Coordinates of C-alpha atoms in Angstrom, one line a residue:
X1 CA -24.6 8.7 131.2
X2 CA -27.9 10.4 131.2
X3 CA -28.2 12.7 134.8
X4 CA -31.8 11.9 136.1
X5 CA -31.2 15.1 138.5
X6 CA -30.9 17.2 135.5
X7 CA -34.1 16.4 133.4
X8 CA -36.0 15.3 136.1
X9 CA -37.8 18.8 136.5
X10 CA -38.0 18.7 132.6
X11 CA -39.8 15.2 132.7
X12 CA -42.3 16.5 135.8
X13 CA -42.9 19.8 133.5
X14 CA -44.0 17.1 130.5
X15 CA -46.4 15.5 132.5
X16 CA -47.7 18.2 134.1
X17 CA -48.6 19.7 130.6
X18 CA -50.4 16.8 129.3
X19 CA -52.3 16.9 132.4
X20 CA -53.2 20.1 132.5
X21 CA -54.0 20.1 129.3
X22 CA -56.5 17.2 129.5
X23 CA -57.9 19.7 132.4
X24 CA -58.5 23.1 130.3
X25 CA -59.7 21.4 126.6
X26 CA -62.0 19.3 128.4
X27 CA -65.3 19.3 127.1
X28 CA -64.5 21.6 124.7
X29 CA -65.8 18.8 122.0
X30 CA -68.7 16.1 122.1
X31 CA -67.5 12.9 124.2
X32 CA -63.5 14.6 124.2
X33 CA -63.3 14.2 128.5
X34 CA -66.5 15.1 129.5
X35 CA -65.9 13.2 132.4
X36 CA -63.1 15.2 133.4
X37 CA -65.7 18.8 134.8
X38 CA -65.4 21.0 137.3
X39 CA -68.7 20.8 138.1
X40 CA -72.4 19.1 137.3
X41 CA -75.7 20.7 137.3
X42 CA -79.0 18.2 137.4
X43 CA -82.1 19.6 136.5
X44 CA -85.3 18.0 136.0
X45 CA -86.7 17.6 132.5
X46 CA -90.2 18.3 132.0
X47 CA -91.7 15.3 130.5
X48 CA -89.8 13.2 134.0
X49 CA -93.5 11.9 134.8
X50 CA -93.6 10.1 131.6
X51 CA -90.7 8.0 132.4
X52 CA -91.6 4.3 133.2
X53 CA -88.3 3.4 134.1
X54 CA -86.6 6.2 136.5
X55 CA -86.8 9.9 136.7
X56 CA -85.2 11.6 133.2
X57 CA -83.0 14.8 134.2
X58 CA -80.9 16.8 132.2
X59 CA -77.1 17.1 132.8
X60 CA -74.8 20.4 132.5
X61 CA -71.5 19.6 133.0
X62 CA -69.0 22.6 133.5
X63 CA -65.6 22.8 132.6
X64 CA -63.3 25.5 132.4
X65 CA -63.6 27.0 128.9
X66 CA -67.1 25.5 128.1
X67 CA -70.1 22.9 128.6
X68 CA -71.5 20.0 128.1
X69 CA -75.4 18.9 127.8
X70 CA -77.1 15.8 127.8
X71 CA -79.9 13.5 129.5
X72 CA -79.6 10.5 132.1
X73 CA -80.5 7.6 131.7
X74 CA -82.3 4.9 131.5
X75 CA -81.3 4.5 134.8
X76 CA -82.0 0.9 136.8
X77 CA -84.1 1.7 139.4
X78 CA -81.7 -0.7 141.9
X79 CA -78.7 1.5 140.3
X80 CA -77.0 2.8 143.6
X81 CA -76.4 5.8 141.5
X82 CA -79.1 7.2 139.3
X83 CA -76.4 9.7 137.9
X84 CA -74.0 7.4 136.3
X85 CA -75.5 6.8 133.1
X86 CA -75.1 10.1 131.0
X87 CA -75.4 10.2 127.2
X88 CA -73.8 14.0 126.1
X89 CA -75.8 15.7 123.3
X90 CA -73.5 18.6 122.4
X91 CA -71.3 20.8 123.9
X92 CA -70.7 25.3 123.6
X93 CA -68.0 26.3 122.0
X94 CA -65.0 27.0 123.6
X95 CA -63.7 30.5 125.0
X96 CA -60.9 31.4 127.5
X97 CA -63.2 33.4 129.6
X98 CA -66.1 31.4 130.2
X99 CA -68.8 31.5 132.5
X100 CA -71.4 28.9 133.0
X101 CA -75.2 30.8 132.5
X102 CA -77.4 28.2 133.4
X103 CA -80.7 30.3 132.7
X104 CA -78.9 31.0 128.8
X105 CA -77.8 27.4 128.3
X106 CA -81.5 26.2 128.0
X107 CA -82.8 25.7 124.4
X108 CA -85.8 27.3 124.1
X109 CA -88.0 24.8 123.2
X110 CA -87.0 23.2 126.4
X111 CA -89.8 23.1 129.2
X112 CA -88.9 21.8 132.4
X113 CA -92.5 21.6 133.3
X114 CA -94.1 21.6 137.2
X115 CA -91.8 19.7 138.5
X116 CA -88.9 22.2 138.0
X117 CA -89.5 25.6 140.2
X118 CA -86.0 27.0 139.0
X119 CA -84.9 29.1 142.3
X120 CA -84.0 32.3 140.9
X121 CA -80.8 32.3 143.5
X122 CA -78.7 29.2 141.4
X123 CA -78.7 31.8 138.7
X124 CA -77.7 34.7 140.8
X125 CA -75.1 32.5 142.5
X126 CA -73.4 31.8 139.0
X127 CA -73.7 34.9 138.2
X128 CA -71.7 36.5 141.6
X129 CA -69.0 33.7 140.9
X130 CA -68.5 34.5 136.9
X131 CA -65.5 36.7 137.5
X132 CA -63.8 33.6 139.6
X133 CA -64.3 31.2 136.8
X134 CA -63.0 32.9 134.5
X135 CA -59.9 34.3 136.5
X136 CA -59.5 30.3 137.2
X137 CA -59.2 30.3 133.0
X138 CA -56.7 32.5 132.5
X139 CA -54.8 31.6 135.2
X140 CA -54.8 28.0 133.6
X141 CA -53.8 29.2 129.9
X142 CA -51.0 31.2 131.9
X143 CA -50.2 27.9 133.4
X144 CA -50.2 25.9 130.5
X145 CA -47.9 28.8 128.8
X146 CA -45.3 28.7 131.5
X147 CA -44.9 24.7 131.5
X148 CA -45.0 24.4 127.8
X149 CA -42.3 27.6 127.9
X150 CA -40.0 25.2 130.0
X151 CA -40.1 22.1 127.4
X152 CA -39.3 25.1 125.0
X153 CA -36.5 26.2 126.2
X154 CA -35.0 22.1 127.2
X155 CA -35.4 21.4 123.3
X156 CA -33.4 24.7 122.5
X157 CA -30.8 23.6 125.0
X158 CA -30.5 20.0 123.4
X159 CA -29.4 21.7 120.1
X160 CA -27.3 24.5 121.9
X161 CA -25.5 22.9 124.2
X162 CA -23.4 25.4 125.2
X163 CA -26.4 27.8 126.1
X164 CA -27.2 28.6 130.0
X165 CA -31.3 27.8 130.1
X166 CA -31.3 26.6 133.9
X167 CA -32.4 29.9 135.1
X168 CA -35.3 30.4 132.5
X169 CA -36.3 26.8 133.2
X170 CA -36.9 27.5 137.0
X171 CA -38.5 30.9 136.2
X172 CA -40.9 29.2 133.6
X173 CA -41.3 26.5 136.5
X174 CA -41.8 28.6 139.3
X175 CA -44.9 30.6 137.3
X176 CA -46.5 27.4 136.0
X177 CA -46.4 26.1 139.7
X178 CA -48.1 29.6 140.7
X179 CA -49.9 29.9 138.1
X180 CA -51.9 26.5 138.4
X181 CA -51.7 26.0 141.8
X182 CA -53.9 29.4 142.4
X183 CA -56.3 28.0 139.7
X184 CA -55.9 24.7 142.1
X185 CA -57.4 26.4 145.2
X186 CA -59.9 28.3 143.4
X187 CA -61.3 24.8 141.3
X188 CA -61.4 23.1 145.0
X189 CA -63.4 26.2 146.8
X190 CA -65.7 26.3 143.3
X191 CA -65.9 22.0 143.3
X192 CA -67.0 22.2 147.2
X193 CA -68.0 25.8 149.1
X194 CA -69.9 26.4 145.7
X195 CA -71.6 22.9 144.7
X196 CA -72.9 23.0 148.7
X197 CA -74.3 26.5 148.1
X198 CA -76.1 25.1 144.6
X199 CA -77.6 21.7 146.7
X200 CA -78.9 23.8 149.5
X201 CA -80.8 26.6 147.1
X202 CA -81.9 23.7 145.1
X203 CA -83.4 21.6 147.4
X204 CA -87.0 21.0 147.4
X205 CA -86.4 21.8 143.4
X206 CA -84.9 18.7 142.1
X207 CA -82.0 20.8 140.8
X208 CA -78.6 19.5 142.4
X209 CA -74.8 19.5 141.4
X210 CA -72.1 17.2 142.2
X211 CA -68.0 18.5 141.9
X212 CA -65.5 16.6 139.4
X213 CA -63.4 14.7 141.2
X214 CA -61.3 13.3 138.4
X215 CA -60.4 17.1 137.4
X216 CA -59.7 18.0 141.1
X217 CA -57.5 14.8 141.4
X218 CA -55.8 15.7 137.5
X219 CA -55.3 19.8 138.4
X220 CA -53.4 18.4 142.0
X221 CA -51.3 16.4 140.5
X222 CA -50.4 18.6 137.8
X223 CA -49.6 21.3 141.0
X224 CA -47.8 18.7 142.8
X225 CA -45.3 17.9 139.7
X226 CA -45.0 21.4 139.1
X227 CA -43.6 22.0 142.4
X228 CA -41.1 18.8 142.9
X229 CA -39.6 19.9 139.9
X230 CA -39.6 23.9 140.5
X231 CA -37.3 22.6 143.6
X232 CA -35.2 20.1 141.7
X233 CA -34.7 22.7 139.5
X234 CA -33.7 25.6 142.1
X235 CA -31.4 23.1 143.5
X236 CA -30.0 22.7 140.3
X237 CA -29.2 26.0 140.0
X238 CA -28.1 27.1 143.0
X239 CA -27.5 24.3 145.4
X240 CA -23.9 22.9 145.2
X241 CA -22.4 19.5 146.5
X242 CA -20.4 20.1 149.8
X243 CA -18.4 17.7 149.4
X244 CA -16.5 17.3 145.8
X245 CA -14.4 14.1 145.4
X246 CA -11.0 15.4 144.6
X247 CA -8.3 13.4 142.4
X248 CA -5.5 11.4 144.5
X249 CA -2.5 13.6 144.2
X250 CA 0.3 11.5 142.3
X251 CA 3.0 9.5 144.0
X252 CA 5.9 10.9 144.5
X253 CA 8.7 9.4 142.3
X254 CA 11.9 7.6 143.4
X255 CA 14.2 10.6 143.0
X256 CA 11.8 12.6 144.5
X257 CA 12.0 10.1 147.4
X258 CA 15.6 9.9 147.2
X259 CA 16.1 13.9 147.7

């Protein structure tokens, strides 16, 4: 009989690494998650007064090793929200310590017209928080490393059964847990401290940005699987049953009575 107490923290570690997984290669193709960002940035596009139907803007949606580009829209005008119709045009390629240039990530041949005064601050706030995002990267590969380090070493202990892994399982957990939950907190300062700071030196510029909440809910969950099992597997280790059901002694026999 299978004991859900002993692969429990490898069935959380499985989970979490699909998930976190989801979270770091996001965007890293055309249409593959894009969804799934830590961030948006909406900036007007210059031809947005030719638009009969509702104001054209132009999308960059930030993830943690690249972006994504595209347009919105066409938008109906009674749409609640004029953001939810994005079509992706292409995305950079992938590189474990990205930063988001939003200056750089305009084509050339791109002119945002009148209606766009770009406030030279967005740029310089990206550029003060560069060293954060990409910290949050590598923390995330480290992360992904650790937790795919634990399913490692479970499939080595299925074909040696003999071999003592629990403590290399719970050190692989415990980084993992670290690792992503720091890269947790610094996603959820970027997703809200930073996307304020963007909306407030962007306003009176149509330029705005909205957080991901799909990868904040994704990365949390990934923590919060990390860390049941980092505990199931400590007590696994270490924690033994008080109480240990002993075997009935034998009765005694008749001569034994009988002496």
């Amino acid at each position: 009989m299978v004991n859900l107490k002993s692969i429990f923290p490898t069935i959380t570690a499985f989970i979490a690494f699909i998930i976190t997984l989801c979270c770091v290669f996001a965007g890293t193709q055309k249409n593959m998650l894009d969804s799934v960002n830590l961030l948006t940035l909406y900036t007007p596009e210059g031809n947005s007064s030719s638009s009969s139907t509702s104001p054209a803007h132009t999308f960059y949606s930030v993830h943690v090793m690249s972006y994504c580009q595209g347009t919105l829209g066409p938008v109906d005008p009674s749409a609640t929200d004029l953001y939810s119709s994005r079509n992706v045009t292409d995305c950079s390629k992938r590189t474990i310590l990205f930063a988001f240039n939003p200056t750089a990530a305009w084509s050339e041949n791109i002119t945002h017209g009148p209606d766009l005064e770009w406030p030279r601050v967005i740029s310089d706030d990206f550029h003060a928080f560069r060293m954060t995002s990409r910290a949050m990267a590598v923390l995330y590969i480290i992360g992904v490393g650790a937790v795919g380090s634990v399913l490692l070493v479970n499939a080595v202990s299925m074909a040696i059964s003999r071999a003592q892994y629990g403590v290399f399982e719970f050190g692989f957990l415990v980084l993992g847990a670290l690792s992503i939950s720091i890269a947790s907190i610094i996603a959820t300062v970027l997703a809200f401290e930073f996307v304020a700071l963007i909306n407030a030196h962007g306003e009176g510029s149509n330029v705005a940005a909205r957080y991901g909440d799909k990868f904040l809910g994704m990365t949390w969950a990934s923590t919060g699987l990390l860390l049941v099992g980092s505990l199931v597997s400590f007590m696994n280790m270490f924690v033994r049953d008080e109480y240990v059901l002993e075997e009935p002694a034998p009765a005694p026999s008749k001569d034994e009575e009988e002496g």
